[in-house]
Amino acid sequence: ELKVEQNPLFLSMQEGKNYTIYCNYSTTSDRLYWYRQDPGKSLESLFVLLSNGAVKQEGRLMASLDTKARLSTLHITAAVHDLSATYFCAAPFRRGSRLTFGEGTQLTVNP
Amino acid sequence: ETGVTQTPRHLVMGMTNKKSLKCEQHLGHNAMYWYKQSAKKPLELMFVYNFKEQTENNSVPSRFSPECPNSSHLFLHLHTLQPEDSALYLCASSPDGTGPYGYTFGSGTRLTVV
């Protein structure tokens, strides 16, 4: 069974700082998804990474995928308060199967 | 508007009540999912439907009864719930599990069992 592990699970950082969230998964997968969830709200799709070496950027967030290392990263550049949320990564066990989600990383950006 | 609509947004029910949660999508997707999200806990997959057929039941208690009359609609019927069932219930859909697009989530139903 596929396991998806995120770290850290909790992250408190200051505005203007950089940090990286890591997502490891336990079996071969050729794609990886990142979602954002604001408190009390639903999950919003952030990035879809479809191949080894894929890199996607949106504003202060950049996601990458290394399928050989079974690792995806979500890098935060010059954090701002609006980025405070819980971030989930998810991977399919195999092509066409349902997604397995990580536990989520709760990010708090302090002034 | 996410493309996946869940109603109601909030629900308070007694332990002896019967209620239903509704999920509707008009994205042309053929797979639909129910997730439970409790405070401080990871997402828990409850049920998966592909082309209206249930393909996964993740050991969910029988007090939760799903129904998928067509690919656009998914229900979760609730009866004799317990206080620990209070949670955010999320519905999601995807093309059919084979595409690269991931899931589209609804806004969720915040359920409180009293």
PDB file of C-alpha atoms in Angstrom:
ATOM      1  CA  GLU A   1       0.000   0.000   0.000  1.00  0.00           C
ATOM      2  CA  LEU A   2       1.237   3.473  -0.823  1.00  0.00           C
ATOM      3  CA  LYS A   3       2.265   5.672   2.089  1.00  0.00           C
ATOM      4  CA  VAL A   4       2.692   9.392   1.722  1.00  0.00           C
ATOM      5  CA  GLU A   5       4.613  11.212   4.424  1.00  0.00           C
ATOM      6  CA  GLN A   6       4.990  14.930   4.819  1.00  0.00           C
ATOM      7  CA  ASN A   7       7.373  16.846   6.987  1.00  0.00           C
ATOM      8  CA  PRO A   8       7.240  18.924   8.884  1.00  0.00           C
ATOM      9  CA  LEU A   9       3.626  18.513  10.018  1.00  0.00           C
ATOM     10  CA  PHE A  10       3.673  21.899  11.702  1.00  0.00           C
ATOM     11  CA  LEU A  11       5.665  24.883  10.522  1.00  0.00           C
ATOM     12  CA  SER A  12       5.760  28.331  12.039  1.00  0.00           C
ATOM     13  CA  MET A  13       7.798  30.851  10.136  1.00  0.00           C
ATOM     14  CA  GLN A  14       8.334  34.565   9.933  1.00  0.00           C
ATOM     15  CA  GLU A  15       7.300  36.709   7.050  1.00  0.00           C
ATOM     16  CA  GLY A  16      10.053  37.135   4.514  1.00  0.00           C
ATOM     17  CA  LYS A  17      11.721  33.807   5.250  1.00  0.00           C
ATOM     18  CA  ASN A  18      12.150  30.815   2.972  1.00  0.00           C
ATOM     19  CA  TYR A  19      11.299  27.232   3.788  1.00  0.00           C
ATOM     20  CA  THR A  20      10.655  23.851   2.174  1.00  0.00           C
ATOM     21  CA  ILE A  21       7.981  21.242   2.848  1.00  0.00           C
ATOM     22  CA  TYR A  22       8.890  17.680   1.937  1.00  0.00           C
ATOM     23  CA  CYS A  23       6.642  14.909   0.655  1.00  0.00           C
ATOM     24  CA  ASN A  24       7.967  11.350   0.469  1.00  0.00           C
ATOM     25  CA  TYR A  25       5.987   8.460  -0.973  1.00  0.00           C
ATOM     26  CA  SER A  26       6.685   4.792  -0.618  1.00  0.00           C
ATOM     27  CA  THR A  27       6.115   3.227  -4.037  1.00  0.00           C
ATOM     28  CA  THR A  28       6.656   4.145  -7.656  1.00  0.00           C
ATOM     29  CA  SER A  29       4.409   6.947  -8.814  1.00  0.00           C
ATOM     30  CA  ASP A  30       4.796   9.144 -11.849  1.00  0.00           C
ATOM     31  CA  ARG A  31       2.705  12.041 -10.607  1.00  0.00           C
ATOM     32  CA  LEU A  32       2.175  14.101  -7.505  1.00  0.00           C
ATOM     33  CA  TYR A  33      -0.436  16.655  -6.465  1.00  0.00           C
ATOM     34  CA  TRP A  34      -0.325  19.537  -4.005  1.00  0.00           C
ATOM     35  CA  TYR A  35      -3.407  21.022  -2.356  1.00  0.00           C
ATOM     36  CA  ARG A  36      -4.021  23.925  -0.040  1.00  0.00           C
ATOM     37  CA  GLN A  37      -6.686  24.057   2.673  1.00  0.00           C
ATOM     38  CA  ASP A  38      -7.617  27.205   4.569  1.00  0.00           C
ATOM     39  CA  PRO A  39      -9.117  26.709   8.058  1.00  0.00           C
ATOM     40  CA  GLY A  40     -12.664  25.390   7.855  1.00  0.00           C
ATOM     41  CA  LYS A  41     -12.568  25.350   4.070  1.00  0.00           C
ATOM     42  CA  SER A  42     -12.158  22.748   1.370  1.00  0.00           C
ATOM     43  CA  LEU A  43      -9.049  21.655  -0.498  1.00  0.00           C
ATOM     44  CA  GLU A  44      -7.912  23.724  -3.435  1.00  0.00           C
ATOM     45  CA  SER A  45      -5.643  22.309  -6.115  1.00  0.00           C
ATOM     46  CA  LEU A  46      -2.253  24.028  -6.256  1.00  0.00           C
ATOM     47  CA  PHE A  47       0.035  21.995  -8.471  1.00  0.00           C
ATOM     48  CA  VAL A  48      -0.028  18.889 -10.603  1.00  0.00           C
ATOM     49  CA  LEU A  49       3.403  17.381 -11.258  1.00  0.00           C
ATOM     50  CA  LEU A  50       3.302  14.801 -14.017  1.00  0.00           C
ATOM     51  CA  SER A  51       6.862  13.677 -14.646  1.00  0.00           C
ATOM     52  CA  ASN A  52      10.282  13.316 -13.137  1.00  0.00           C
ATOM     53  CA  GLY A  53      11.973  16.683 -12.870  1.00  0.00           C
ATOM     54  CA  ALA A  54       8.730  18.616 -13.203  1.00  0.00           C
ATOM     55  CA  VAL A  55       8.779  22.049 -11.630  1.00  0.00           C
ATOM     56  CA  LYS A  56       5.790  24.340 -11.237  1.00  0.00           C
ATOM     57  CA  GLN A  57       5.684  27.840  -9.762  1.00  0.00           C
ATOM     58  CA  GLU A  58       2.835  30.050  -8.674  1.00  0.00           C
ATOM     59  CA  GLY A  59       3.722  33.266  -6.900  1.00  0.00           C
ATOM     60  CA  ARG A  60       5.844  32.501  -3.829  1.00  0.00           C
ATOM     61  CA  LEU A  61       5.305  28.730  -4.089  1.00  0.00           C
ATOM     62  CA  MET A  62       7.359  26.355  -6.193  1.00  0.00           C
ATOM     63  CA  ALA A  63       6.836  22.593  -6.371  1.00  0.00           C
ATOM     64  CA  SER A  64       9.155  19.960  -7.813  1.00  0.00           C
ATOM     65  CA  LEU A  65       9.091  16.217  -8.300  1.00  0.00           C
ATOM     66  CA  ASP A  66      11.893  13.646  -8.218  1.00  0.00           C
ATOM     67  CA  THR A  67      10.323  10.291  -9.026  1.00  0.00           C
ATOM     68  CA  LYS A  68      13.578   8.399  -8.564  1.00  0.00           C
ATOM     69  CA  ALA A  69      13.941   9.673  -5.014  1.00  0.00           C
ATOM     70  CA  ARG A  70      10.143   9.421  -4.515  1.00  0.00           C
ATOM     71  CA  LEU A  71      10.227  12.967  -3.243  1.00  0.00           C
ATOM     72  CA  SER A  72       8.358  16.166  -3.926  1.00  0.00           C
ATOM     73  CA  THR A  73       9.135  19.524  -2.389  1.00  0.00           C
ATOM     74  CA  LEU A  74       7.065  22.646  -1.919  1.00  0.00           C
ATOM     75  CA  HIS A  75       9.336  25.640  -1.531  1.00  0.00           C
ATOM     76  CA  ILE A  76       8.097  28.871  -0.017  1.00  0.00           C
ATOM     77  CA  THR A  77       9.958  32.038  -0.909  1.00  0.00           C
ATOM     78  CA  ALA A  78       9.681  35.211   1.187  1.00  0.00           C
ATOM     79  CA  ALA A  79       6.635  33.993   3.055  1.00  0.00           C
ATOM     80  CA  VAL A  80       3.665  36.272   3.638  1.00  0.00           C
ATOM     81  CA  HIS A  81       0.781  35.874   6.089  1.00  0.00           C
ATOM     82  CA  ASP A  82      -1.652  34.950   3.300  1.00  0.00           C
ATOM     83  CA  LEU A  83       0.212  31.694   2.803  1.00  0.00           C
ATOM     84  CA  SER A  84      -0.899  30.449   6.226  1.00  0.00           C
ATOM     85  CA  ALA A  85      -2.857  27.255   5.523  1.00  0.00           C
ATOM     86  CA  THR A  86      -2.521  23.478   5.559  1.00  0.00           C
ATOM     87  CA  TYR A  87      -0.754  21.989   2.562  1.00  0.00           C
ATOM     88  CA  PHE A  88      -1.354  18.425   1.425  1.00  0.00           C
ATOM     89  CA  CYS A  89       0.515  16.318  -1.081  1.00  0.00           C
ATOM     90  CA  ALA A  90      -1.112  13.291  -2.719  1.00  0.00           C
ATOM     91  CA  ALA A  91       0.008  10.522  -5.053  1.00  0.00           C
ATOM     92  CA  PRO A  92      -1.738   7.663  -6.849  1.00  0.00           C
ATOM     93  CA  PHE A  93      -0.593   4.172  -5.995  1.00  0.00           C
ATOM     94  CA  ARG A  94      -0.472   3.464  -9.696  1.00  0.00           C
ATOM     95  CA  ARG A  95      -1.753   5.155 -12.802  1.00  0.00           C
ATOM     96  CA  GLY A  96      -5.509   5.230 -12.633  1.00  0.00           C
ATOM     97  CA  SER A  97      -5.842   4.493  -8.945  1.00  0.00           C
ATOM     98  CA  ARG A  98      -7.209   6.775  -6.294  1.00  0.00           C
ATOM     99  CA  LEU A  99      -5.006   9.296  -4.525  1.00  0.00           C
ATOM    100  CA  THR A 100      -3.365   8.736  -1.173  1.00  0.00           C
ATOM    101  CA  PHE A 101      -2.970  11.933   0.817  1.00  0.00           C
ATOM    102  CA  GLY A 102      -0.253  12.926   3.233  1.00  0.00           C
ATOM    103  CA  GLU A 103      -1.181  14.114   6.718  1.00  0.00           C
ATOM    104  CA  GLY A 104      -0.817  17.731   5.764  1.00  0.00           C
ATOM    105  CA  THR A 105       1.602  20.452   6.837  1.00  0.00           C
ATOM    106  CA  GLN A 106       0.029  23.239   8.872  1.00  0.00           C
ATOM    107  CA  LEU A 107       1.886  26.420   7.971  1.00  0.00           C
ATOM    108  CA  THR A 108       1.634  29.567  10.051  1.00  0.00           C
ATOM    109  CA  VAL A 109       3.357  32.701   8.811  1.00  0.00           C
ATOM    110  CA  ASN A 110       3.896  35.254  11.559  1.00  0.00           C
ATOM    111  CA  PRO A 111       4.403  38.991  11.026  1.00  0.00           C
TER     112      PRO A 111
ATOM    113  CA  GLU B   1     -17.431  27.987  -7.366  1.00  0.00           C
ATOM    114  CA  THR B   2     -15.356  24.821  -7.442  1.00  0.00           C
ATOM    115  CA  GLY B   3     -17.524  22.763  -9.793  1.00  0.00           C
ATOM    116  CA  VAL B   4     -18.438  20.378  -6.988  1.00  0.00           C
ATOM    117  CA  THR B   5     -21.368  21.535  -4.866  1.00  0.00           C
ATOM    118  CA  GLN B   6     -22.123  20.136  -1.443  1.00  0.00           C
ATOM    119  CA  THR B   7     -25.251  20.743   0.578  1.00  0.00           C
ATOM    120  CA  PRO B   8     -25.903  21.586   3.281  1.00  0.00           C
ATOM    121  CA  ARG B   9     -22.838  23.565   4.306  1.00  0.00           C
ATOM    122  CA  HIS B  10     -23.590  23.065   7.982  1.00  0.00           C
ATOM    123  CA  LEU B  11     -25.666  20.411   9.715  1.00  0.00           C
ATOM    124  CA  VAL B  12     -26.462  19.835  13.351  1.00  0.00           C
ATOM    125  CA  MET B  13     -28.225  16.582  14.123  1.00  0.00           C
ATOM    126  CA  GLY B  14     -29.173  14.530  17.128  1.00  0.00           C
ATOM    127  CA  MET B  15     -27.973  10.980  17.544  1.00  0.00           C
ATOM    128  CA  THR B  16     -31.395   9.583  16.680  1.00  0.00           C
ATOM    129  CA  ASN B  17     -31.921  11.691  13.554  1.00  0.00           C
ATOM    130  CA  LYS B  18     -31.648  10.644   9.930  1.00  0.00           C
ATOM    131  CA  LYS B  19     -30.179  13.104   7.487  1.00  0.00           C
ATOM    132  CA  SER B  20     -28.468  13.087   4.109  1.00  0.00           C
ATOM    133  CA  LEU B  21     -25.540  14.944   2.632  1.00  0.00           C
ATOM    134  CA  LYS B  22     -25.617  15.750  -1.064  1.00  0.00           C
ATOM    135  CA  CYS B  23     -22.824  16.214  -3.561  1.00  0.00           C
ATOM    136  CA  GLU B  24     -23.279  17.287  -7.154  1.00  0.00           C
ATOM    137  CA  GLN B  25     -20.788  17.829  -9.956  1.00  0.00           C
ATOM    138  CA  HIS B  26     -21.244  18.903 -13.548  1.00  0.00           C
ATOM    139  CA  LEU B  27     -17.644  18.479 -14.601  1.00  0.00           C
ATOM    140  CA  GLY B  28     -18.278  15.322 -16.584  1.00  0.00           C
ATOM    141  CA  HIS B  29     -16.315  13.313 -14.042  1.00  0.00           C
ATOM    142  CA  ASN B  30     -17.004   9.638 -13.525  1.00  0.00           C
ATOM    143  CA  ALA B  31     -15.397   9.043 -10.143  1.00  0.00           C
ATOM    144  CA  MET B  32     -16.679  10.481  -6.887  1.00  0.00           C
ATOM    145  CA  TYR B  33     -15.396  10.216  -3.325  1.00  0.00           C
ATOM    146  CA  TRP B  34     -16.441  10.851   0.257  1.00  0.00           C
ATOM    147  CA  TYR B  35     -13.793  11.928   2.762  1.00  0.00           C
ATOM    148  CA  LYS B  36     -14.054  12.607   6.478  1.00  0.00           C
ATOM    149  CA  GLN B  37     -11.824  15.219   8.068  1.00  0.00           C
ATOM    150  CA  SER B  38     -11.831  15.388  11.847  1.00  0.00           C
ATOM    151  CA  ALA B  39     -10.052  18.053  13.837  1.00  0.00           C
ATOM    152  CA  LYS B  40      -6.319  17.435  14.061  1.00  0.00           C
ATOM    153  CA  LYS B  41      -6.561  14.248  11.999  1.00  0.00           C
ATOM    154  CA  PRO B  42      -5.589  13.336   8.432  1.00  0.00           C
ATOM    155  CA  LEU B  43      -8.100  13.009   5.642  1.00  0.00           C
ATOM    156  CA  GLU B  44      -9.947   9.693   5.862  1.00  0.00           C
ATOM    157  CA  LEU B  45     -11.229   8.150   2.669  1.00  0.00           C
ATOM    158  CA  MET B  46     -14.697   6.694   3.206  1.00  0.00           C
ATOM    159  CA  PHE B  47     -16.120   5.609  -0.145  1.00  0.00           C
ATOM    160  CA  VAL B  48     -15.159   5.589  -3.814  1.00  0.00           C
ATOM    161  CA  TYR B  49     -17.538   5.354  -6.743  1.00  0.00           C
ATOM    162  CA  ASN B  50     -16.494   4.804 -10.341  1.00  0.00           C
ATOM    163  CA  PHE B  51     -19.151   5.035 -13.023  1.00  0.00           C
ATOM    164  CA  LYS B  52     -21.842   4.810 -10.311  1.00  0.00           C
ATOM    165  CA  GLU B  53     -20.435   1.595  -8.877  1.00  0.00           C
ATOM    166  CA  GLN B  54     -18.933   1.511  -5.403  1.00  0.00           C
ATOM    167  CA  THR B  55     -15.337   0.402  -5.743  1.00  0.00           C
ATOM    168  CA  GLU B  56     -14.092   1.058  -2.266  1.00  0.00           C
ATOM    169  CA  ASN B  57     -15.556   1.073   1.242  1.00  0.00           C
ATOM    170  CA  ASN B  58     -12.848   1.911   3.714  1.00  0.00           C
ATOM    171  CA  SER B  59     -14.314  -0.030   6.667  1.00  0.00           C
ATOM    172  CA  VAL B  60     -16.908   2.642   7.275  1.00  0.00           C
ATOM    173  CA  PRO B  61     -19.554   1.929   9.940  1.00  0.00           C
ATOM    174  CA  SER B  62     -22.979   1.041   8.577  1.00  0.00           C
ATOM    175  CA  ARG B  63     -24.518   4.177  10.083  1.00  0.00           C
ATOM    176  CA  PHE B  64     -23.025   5.867   7.001  1.00  0.00           C
ATOM    177  CA  SER B  65     -24.751   4.740   3.811  1.00  0.00           C
ATOM    178  CA  PRO B  66     -23.631   6.114   0.431  1.00  0.00           C
ATOM    179  CA  GLU B  67     -25.737   6.314  -2.684  1.00  0.00           C
ATOM    180  CA  CYS B  68     -24.675   7.199  -6.218  1.00  0.00           C
ATOM    181  CA  PRO B  69     -27.702   7.305  -8.538  1.00  0.00           C
ATOM    182  CA  ASN B  70     -25.658   8.663 -11.458  1.00  0.00           C
ATOM    183  CA  SER B  71     -22.171   9.940 -12.177  1.00  0.00           C
ATOM    184  CA  SER B  72     -23.136  13.499 -11.247  1.00  0.00           C
ATOM    185  CA  HIS B  73     -24.670  12.909  -7.835  1.00  0.00           C
ATOM    186  CA  LEU B  74     -23.461  11.342  -4.637  1.00  0.00           C
ATOM    187  CA  PHE B  75     -25.275  11.126  -1.324  1.00  0.00           C
ATOM    188  CA  LEU B  76     -24.244  10.148   2.158  1.00  0.00           C
ATOM    189  CA  HIS B  77     -27.164   8.998   4.282  1.00  0.00           C
ATOM    190  CA  LEU B  78     -26.646   9.337   8.014  1.00  0.00           C
ATOM    191  CA  HIS B  79     -28.496   7.613  10.847  1.00  0.00           C
ATOM    192  CA  THR B  80     -27.901   7.025  14.549  1.00  0.00           C
ATOM    193  CA  LEU B  81     -24.601   8.862  14.483  1.00  0.00           C
ATOM    194  CA  GLN B  82     -22.270   9.310  17.414  1.00  0.00           C
ATOM    195  CA  PRO B  83     -20.669  12.533  18.665  1.00  0.00           C
ATOM    196  CA  GLU B  84     -17.297  11.344  17.337  1.00  0.00           C
ATOM    197  CA  ASP B  85     -18.786  11.459  13.844  1.00  0.00           C
ATOM    198  CA  SER B  86     -18.737  15.252  14.050  1.00  0.00           C
ATOM    199  CA  ALA B  87     -16.363  16.369  11.318  1.00  0.00           C
ATOM    200  CA  LEU B  88     -16.024  18.086   7.972  1.00  0.00           C
ATOM    201  CA  TYR B  89     -17.281  15.773   5.226  1.00  0.00           C
ATOM    202  CA  LEU B  90     -15.735  16.423   1.862  1.00  0.00           C
ATOM    203  CA  CYS B  91     -16.896  15.211  -1.507  1.00  0.00           C
ATOM    204  CA  ALA B  92     -14.501  15.073  -4.448  1.00  0.00           C
ATOM    205  CA  SER B  93     -14.642  14.043  -8.075  1.00  0.00           C
ATOM    206  CA  SER B  94     -12.142  13.114 -10.748  1.00  0.00           C
ATOM    207  CA  PRO B  95     -12.404  12.258 -14.454  1.00  0.00           C
ATOM    208  CA  ASP B  96     -12.187   8.509 -13.952  1.00  0.00           C
ATOM    209  CA  GLY B  97      -8.981   7.912 -12.062  1.00  0.00           C
ATOM    210  CA  THR B  98      -6.863   7.605 -15.172  1.00  0.00           C
ATOM    211  CA  GLY B  99      -6.349  11.264 -16.033  1.00  0.00           C
ATOM    212  CA  PRO B 100      -3.676  13.633 -14.766  1.00  0.00           C
ATOM    213  CA  TYR B 101      -5.993  16.147 -13.151  1.00  0.00           C
ATOM    214  CA  GLY B 102      -6.333  14.980  -9.577  1.00  0.00           C
ATOM    215  CA  TYR B 103      -9.446  15.669  -7.605  1.00  0.00           C
ATOM    216  CA  THR B 104     -11.836  18.590  -7.445  1.00  0.00           C
ATOM    217  CA  PHE B 105     -13.209  19.036  -3.955  1.00  0.00           C
ATOM    218  CA  GLY B 106     -16.498  20.483  -2.810  1.00  0.00           C
ATOM    219  CA  SER B 107     -16.708  23.042  -0.037  1.00  0.00           C
ATOM    220  CA  GLY B 108     -17.649  20.399   2.504  1.00  0.00           C
ATOM    221  CA  THR B 109     -20.425  19.883   5.015  1.00  0.00           C
ATOM    222  CA  ARG B 110     -19.591  20.715   8.614  1.00  0.00           C
ATOM    223  CA  LEU B 111     -21.481  18.104  10.643  1.00  0.00           C
ATOM    224  CA  THR B 112     -22.082  18.382  14.367  1.00  0.00           C
ATOM    225  CA  VAL B 113     -23.700  15.466  16.189  1.00  0.00           C
ATOM    226  CA  VAL B 114     -25.265  16.399  19.510  1.00  0.00           C
TER     227      VAL B 114
END
